Amino acid sequence: MLTFYFHHTPNPMKVALFLQEAGLDFELAPVDTLKGEQHTPEFRLINPNGKTPALQDDGQRVFDSNAILLYLSEKTGQFGGEANDRAELLSWLMFIASGLGPFSGQSVHFKRAAPAGNDYAANRYHREAQRHYQVLDSHLEGRDFIVGDSYTIVDMAAWGWIDKAPIVLGDDAALDSYPNLKRWFNAINARPAVEKARAMAKACEFKTEVDDVARRALFPSNFPKED
């Protein structure tokens, strides 16, 4: 039995989408990151990095969202694309893992969480997020999917972050500047499995207030260890 450690943020939502698309049986284990549940000794045995998502599969742990997508794709034989597209699939998956996701996350952080006076960092991450969006937009011209001619884990991985475009770029109409990406996103977002993944998130009662407890849970390195 799969156990899925979940919070309704972009990286776990990628995995939620895969699980719904593949129709897999799993036990949902909510982890309230604003309460600091990701730092408990029990959870650190599942993910020593103290982040969601994570997965257990009959005692086998898998952590990092993109590793989980690869693991599940290989385990089930689903959404891995064609053999001759393997290099492209790995390349774009790592583009999302090392570029789109981190720069998007930092763009949000410096817009919403960092103290005033970080204009250089805020601009740096905002512009890099825009650049990654443009790379995808250019690549998707004339394409329905990011890799090959079929829906793959790369589309799922990108959906998790592009879903947050208004927050990442600070504009509700952000995708209007990226017409190919917008067309692709709307097609993925209309899939029935997306609605099911969103329903999973709505069914969980997570803390929403970003107070001092949440800030210490989310950004522990900003606080002295002795506090």
Short mmCIF file of N, CA, C and O in Angstrom, two decimals, residues 92 95 130-143 145-146 177-183:
data_model
loop_
_atom_site.label_atom_id
_atom_site.label_comp_id
_atom_site.label_asym_id
_atom_site.label_seq_id
_atom_site.Cartn_x
_atom_site.Cartn_y
_atom_site.Cartn_z
N TRP A 92 13.68 17.76 -19.38
CA TRP A 92 12.63 18.69 -18.98
C TRP A 92 12.21 18.49 -17.54
O TRP A 92 11.88 19.45 -16.83
N PHE A 95 14.76 20.31 -15.65
CA PHE A 95 14.53 21.75 -15.85
C PHE A 95 13.50 22.25 -14.83
O PHE A 95 13.65 23.32 -14.24
N GLN A 130 10.09 34.47 -14.82
CA GLN A 130 9.59 34.87 -16.14
C GLN A 130 10.38 34.18 -17.26
O GLN A 130 9.80 33.73 -18.25
N ARG A 131 11.70 34.11 -17.09
CA ARG A 131 12.54 33.49 -18.13
C ARG A 131 12.19 32.02 -18.30
O ARG A 131 12.10 31.52 -19.43
N HIS A 132 11.97 31.32 -17.19
CA HIS A 132 11.60 29.91 -17.29
C HIS A 132 10.23 29.75 -17.96
O HIS A 132 10.03 28.80 -18.74
N TYR A 133 9.31 30.64 -17.66
CA TYR A 133 8.02 30.61 -18.34
C TYR A 133 8.22 30.80 -19.84
O TYR A 133 7.56 30.12 -20.65
N GLN A 134 9.11 31.70 -20.22
CA GLN A 134 9.33 31.96 -21.65
C GLN A 134 9.96 30.75 -22.34
O GLN A 134 9.62 30.43 -23.49
N VAL A 135 10.88 30.07 -21.65
CA VAL A 135 11.47 28.85 -22.21
C VAL A 135 10.38 27.83 -22.52
O VAL A 135 10.35 27.24 -23.61
N LEU A 136 9.48 27.62 -21.58
CA LEU A 136 8.39 26.67 -21.80
C LEU A 136 7.45 27.15 -22.90
O LEU A 136 7.00 26.36 -23.73
N ASP A 137 7.16 28.43 -22.89
CA ASP A 137 6.24 28.96 -23.90
C ASP A 137 6.81 28.75 -25.30
O ASP A 137 6.09 28.32 -26.22
N SER A 138 8.08 29.03 -25.48
CA SER A 138 8.71 28.85 -26.80
C SER A 138 8.72 27.37 -27.19
O SER A 138 8.45 27.02 -28.35
N HIS A 139 9.03 26.52 -26.23
CA HIS A 139 9.08 25.08 -26.51
C HIS A 139 7.72 24.53 -26.90
O HIS A 139 7.63 23.61 -27.72
N LEU A 140 6.66 25.08 -26.32
CA LEU A 140 5.31 24.53 -26.54
C LEU A 140 4.65 25.04 -27.81
O LEU A 140 3.52 24.63 -28.11
N GLU A 141 5.31 25.89 -28.55
CA GLU A 141 4.71 26.34 -29.82
C GLU A 141 4.50 25.14 -30.74
O GLU A 141 5.43 24.40 -31.06
N GLY A 142 3.26 24.89 -31.13
CA GLY A 142 2.94 23.78 -32.00
C GLY A 142 2.92 22.42 -31.31
O GLY A 142 2.83 21.39 -31.97
N ARG A 143 2.98 22.43 -29.97
CA ARG A 143 2.98 21.17 -29.22
C ARG A 143 1.79 21.11 -28.28
O ARG A 143 1.39 22.13 -27.72
N PHE A 145 2.00 18.72 -25.72
CA PHE A 145 2.62 18.23 -24.48
C PHE A 145 4.09 18.64 -24.48
O PHE A 145 4.68 18.92 -25.52
N ILE A 146 4.69 18.64 -23.30
CA ILE A 146 6.07 19.10 -23.19
C ILE A 146 7.03 18.11 -23.81
O ILE A 146 8.03 18.50 -24.44
N SER A 177 0.69 36.54 -21.22
CA SER A 177 1.95 36.88 -21.88
C SER A 177 2.65 35.66 -22.46
O SER A 177 3.67 35.81 -23.15
N TYR A 178 2.11 34.49 -22.18
CA TYR A 178 2.72 33.23 -22.64
C TYR A 178 1.62 32.37 -23.28
O TYR A 178 1.14 31.40 -22.68
N PRO A 179 1.20 32.71 -24.49
CA PRO A 179 0.01 32.08 -25.08
C PRO A 179 0.12 30.58 -25.27
O PRO A 179 -0.86 29.85 -25.10
N ASN A 180 1.30 30.08 -25.64
CA ASN A 180 1.45 28.63 -25.81
C ASN A 180 1.37 27.92 -24.47
O ASN A 180 0.75 26.84 -24.36
N LEU A 181 1.98 28.50 -23.47
CA LEU A 181 1.93 27.93 -22.13
C LEU A 181 0.51 27.98 -21.58
O LEU A 181 0.05 27.03 -20.94
N LYS A 182 -0.19 29.07 -21.84
CA LYS A 182 -1.58 29.19 -21.38
C LYS A 182 -2.47 28.14 -22.03
O LYS A 182 -3.30 27.51 -21.35
N ARG A 183 -2.31 27.94 -23.33
CA ARG A 183 -3.09 26.91 -24.04
C ARG A 183 -2.82 25.54 -23.45
O ARG A 183 -3.75 24.76 -23.18
#
